Amino acid sequence: MVDHPHLEELVDAAREVAKRAHAPYSNFRVGAAVLAADGSVHVGCNVENAAYGSTICAEVNAVTTAIAHGATELVAIGVAALDGENVYPCGNCRQVMREFGIDTVVVETTDGPRTYSSDDLFPHSFGPEDLGEREPPGVNSP
Ligand code: THU
């Protein structure tokens, strides 16, 4: 878990970007802000879709935005709902954070921000190391 001086500012940035969420179906507006090792911060909001399964969560949006902006090492993420409700990352978001080794998660709750290690939130997870050194299968391999 990192002890970054601006960790709680991630939650503020998350709450701010939640204003831009596209959430006409759930009306649950979420924002996320990712801190990269180079100090850059990348934000994302949830973007819902009339085909509900095509919805993108705020955390996934923030992580993929960070990657698209060239951040290679991701350190922490803050998550907040616009109305200050509890917003713990869903299982899919935890897996996406895991891929990039995000180590610290600051969650907005009705009692204020709470900080968790990724191991607390997502123990015994599966990640890139678990695939080991293997060749990707060929097109016609069984
Ligand atoms: N949502 C997120 O953006 N992140 C989460 O971790 C939990 C859920 C969004 C998805 C959907 O747009 C709305 O919240 C209700 O599930």
Short mmCIF file of C-alpha atoms and ligand atoms in Angstrom, two decimals:
data_model
loop_
_atom_site.label_atom_id
_atom_site.label_comp_id
_atom_site.label_asym_id
_atom_site.label_seq_id
_atom_site.Cartn_x
_atom_site.Cartn_y
_atom_site.Cartn_z
CA MET A 1 0.00 0.00 0.00
CA VAL A 2 1.50 3.37 -0.91
CA ASP A 3 1.52 6.28 1.49
CA HIS A 4 1.19 9.05 -1.01
CA PRO A 5 0.57 12.59 0.29
CA HIS A 6 -2.15 13.22 -2.27
CA LEU A 7 -4.07 9.97 -1.92
CA GLU A 8 -7.26 11.60 -0.68
CA GLU A 9 -7.10 14.10 -3.55
CA LEU A 10 -7.73 11.14 -5.83
CA VAL A 11 -11.18 10.79 -4.31
CA ASP A 12 -11.83 14.51 -4.88
CA ALA A 13 -10.80 14.16 -8.53
CA ALA A 14 -13.02 11.08 -8.79
CA ARG A 15 -16.04 12.91 -7.37
CA GLU A 16 -15.44 15.76 -9.80
CA VAL A 17 -15.33 13.56 -12.90
CA ALA A 18 -18.43 11.67 -11.70
CA LYS A 19 -20.36 14.79 -12.76
CA ARG A 20 -19.65 13.78 -16.36
CA ALA A 21 -20.91 10.22 -15.99
CA HIS A 22 -23.39 8.96 -18.56
CA ALA A 23 -25.72 7.02 -16.28
CA PRO A 24 -29.30 7.52 -17.50
CA TYR A 25 -30.29 3.93 -16.61
CA SER A 26 -28.98 3.49 -13.07
CA ASN A 27 -28.65 7.16 -12.19
CA PHE A 28 -25.61 6.02 -10.17
CA ARG A 29 -22.81 8.32 -11.21
CA VAL A 30 -19.29 7.14 -10.46
CA GLY A 31 -15.84 8.65 -10.98
CA ALA A 32 -12.36 7.23 -10.62
CA ALA A 33 -8.87 8.74 -10.63
CA VAL A 34 -5.70 6.70 -11.17
CA LEU A 35 -2.32 7.83 -9.85
CA ALA A 36 0.64 6.70 -11.96
CA ALA A 37 4.20 6.29 -10.67
CA ASP A 38 5.25 9.34 -12.71
CA GLY A 39 2.82 11.45 -10.66
CA SER A 40 0.24 11.85 -13.42
CA VAL A 41 -3.46 11.43 -12.58
CA HIS A 42 -5.97 9.99 -15.06
CA VAL A 43 -9.71 10.15 -14.57
CA GLY A 44 -12.73 8.25 -15.86
CA CYS A 45 -16.48 8.08 -15.24
CA ASN A 46 -19.03 5.35 -15.86
CA VAL A 47 -20.51 5.34 -19.34
CA GLU A 48 -23.72 3.34 -19.56
CA ASN A 49 -25.31 1.92 -22.67
CA ALA A 50 -28.85 1.08 -23.76
CA ALA A 51 -27.47 -2.43 -24.24
CA TYR A 52 -26.73 -2.64 -20.51
CA GLY A 53 -23.89 -5.14 -20.82
CA SER A 54 -21.88 -2.62 -22.85
CA THR A 55 -21.61 -0.30 -19.84
CA ILE A 56 -18.11 0.80 -18.88
CA CYS A 57 -17.33 1.31 -15.20
CA ALA A 58 -15.52 4.42 -14.00
CA GLU A 59 -12.46 2.47 -12.80
CA VAL A 60 -12.01 0.70 -16.13
CA ASN A 61 -12.41 4.01 -17.92
CA ALA A 62 -9.74 5.63 -15.72
CA VAL A 63 -7.29 2.72 -16.05
CA THR A 64 -7.62 2.46 -19.82
CA THR A 65 -7.28 6.24 -20.12
CA ALA A 66 -4.06 6.11 -18.08
CA ILE A 67 -2.67 3.43 -20.37
CA ALA A 68 -3.71 5.38 -23.47
CA HIS A 69 -1.85 8.40 -22.12
CA GLY A 70 1.34 6.38 -21.83
CA ALA A 71 1.38 5.72 -18.08
CA THR A 72 3.06 2.36 -17.59
CA GLU A 73 3.17 1.93 -13.83
CA LEU A 74 -0.10 2.49 -11.97
CA VAL A 75 0.04 2.93 -8.23
CA ALA A 76 -3.30 3.89 -6.70
CA ILE A 77 -6.92 4.60 -7.57
CA GLY A 78 -9.61 6.72 -5.91
CA VAL A 79 -13.28 5.94 -6.49
CA ALA A 80 -16.29 8.08 -5.60
CA ALA A 81 -19.99 8.25 -6.36
CA LEU A 82 -21.37 11.68 -7.10
CA ASP A 83 -23.74 11.61 -4.16
CA GLY A 84 -21.14 10.34 -1.68
CA GLU A 85 -22.67 6.87 -1.50
CA ASN A 86 -20.47 3.84 -0.87
CA VAL A 87 -18.80 2.71 -4.03
CA TYR A 88 -16.61 -0.34 -3.70
CA PRO A 89 -15.15 -1.45 -7.04
CA CYS A 90 -17.00 -4.32 -8.70
CA GLY A 91 -15.27 -7.63 -9.37
CA ASN A 92 -14.47 -6.85 -12.98
CA CYS A 93 -12.88 -3.52 -11.99
CA ARG A 94 -10.75 -5.28 -9.34
CA GLN A 95 -9.46 -7.64 -12.02
CA VAL A 96 -8.62 -4.75 -14.36
CA MET A 97 -6.77 -2.95 -11.53
CA ARG A 98 -4.95 -6.19 -10.78
CA GLU A 99 -3.60 -6.41 -14.32
CA PHE A 100 -1.66 -3.19 -13.79
CA GLY A 101 -0.59 -3.83 -10.21
CA ILE A 102 -2.60 -1.02 -8.62
CA ASP A 103 -1.66 -1.43 -5.01
CA THR A 104 -3.82 1.04 -3.11
CA VAL A 105 -7.54 1.75 -3.44
CA VAL A 106 -9.21 4.74 -1.79
CA VAL A 107 -12.96 4.28 -1.64
CA GLU A 108 -15.45 7.00 -0.85
CA THR A 109 -17.92 5.79 1.77
CA THR A 110 -20.69 7.43 3.72
CA ASP A 111 -18.15 7.64 6.59
CA GLY A 112 -15.56 9.36 4.41
CA PRO A 113 -12.67 7.97 2.38
CA ARG A 114 -11.31 4.54 3.33
CA THR A 115 -7.97 3.23 2.08
CA TYR A 116 -7.41 -0.45 1.26
CA SER A 117 -4.55 -2.50 -0.10
CA SER A 118 -5.38 -4.39 -3.26
CA ASP A 119 -4.73 -7.63 -1.34
CA ASP A 120 -7.47 -6.70 1.12
CA LEU A 121 -9.96 -6.05 -1.64
CA PHE A 122 -8.94 -8.83 -3.97
CA PRO A 123 -7.08 -11.66 -2.25
CA HIS A 124 -5.83 -14.78 -4.08
CA SER A 125 -6.26 -13.05 -7.42
CA PHE A 126 -5.12 -14.19 -10.82
CA GLY A 127 -2.65 -11.96 -12.63
CA PRO A 128 -0.10 -11.79 -15.43
CA GLU A 129 2.55 -13.65 -13.41
CA ASP A 130 0.27 -16.66 -13.14
CA LEU A 131 0.47 -17.23 -16.87
CA GLY A 132 4.23 -17.73 -16.59
CA GLU A 133 6.52 -17.74 -19.58
CA ARG A 134 4.44 -19.32 -22.27
CA GLU A 135 4.07 -18.84 -25.96
CA PRO A 136 0.64 -17.67 -27.11
CA PRO A 137 -1.15 -20.50 -28.93
CA GLY A 138 -0.87 -20.51 -32.72
CA VAL A 139 -3.94 -19.94 -34.86
CA ASN A 140 -4.46 -23.64 -35.58
CA SER A 141 -3.15 -25.16 -32.38
CA PRO A 142 -5.53 -27.52 -30.57
N1 THU B 1 -20.20 1.20 -11.49
C1 THU B 1 -18.94 1.70 -11.62
O1 THU B 1 -18.69 2.61 -12.43
N2 THU B 1 -17.95 1.15 -10.87
C2 THU B 1 -18.14 0.17 -9.95
O2 THU B 1 -17.18 -0.36 -9.40
C3 THU B 1 -19.49 -0.26 -9.60
C4 THU B 1 -20.53 0.10 -10.59
C5 THU B 1 -21.26 1.74 -12.32
C6 THU B 1 -21.69 0.81 -13.41
C7 THU B 1 -23.10 1.29 -13.68
O3 THU B 1 -23.05 2.34 -14.61
C8 THU B 1 -23.56 1.83 -12.34
O4 THU B 1 -22.40 2.01 -11.55
C9 THU B 1 -24.54 0.94 -11.60
O5 THU B 1 -24.04 -0.35 -11.51
#
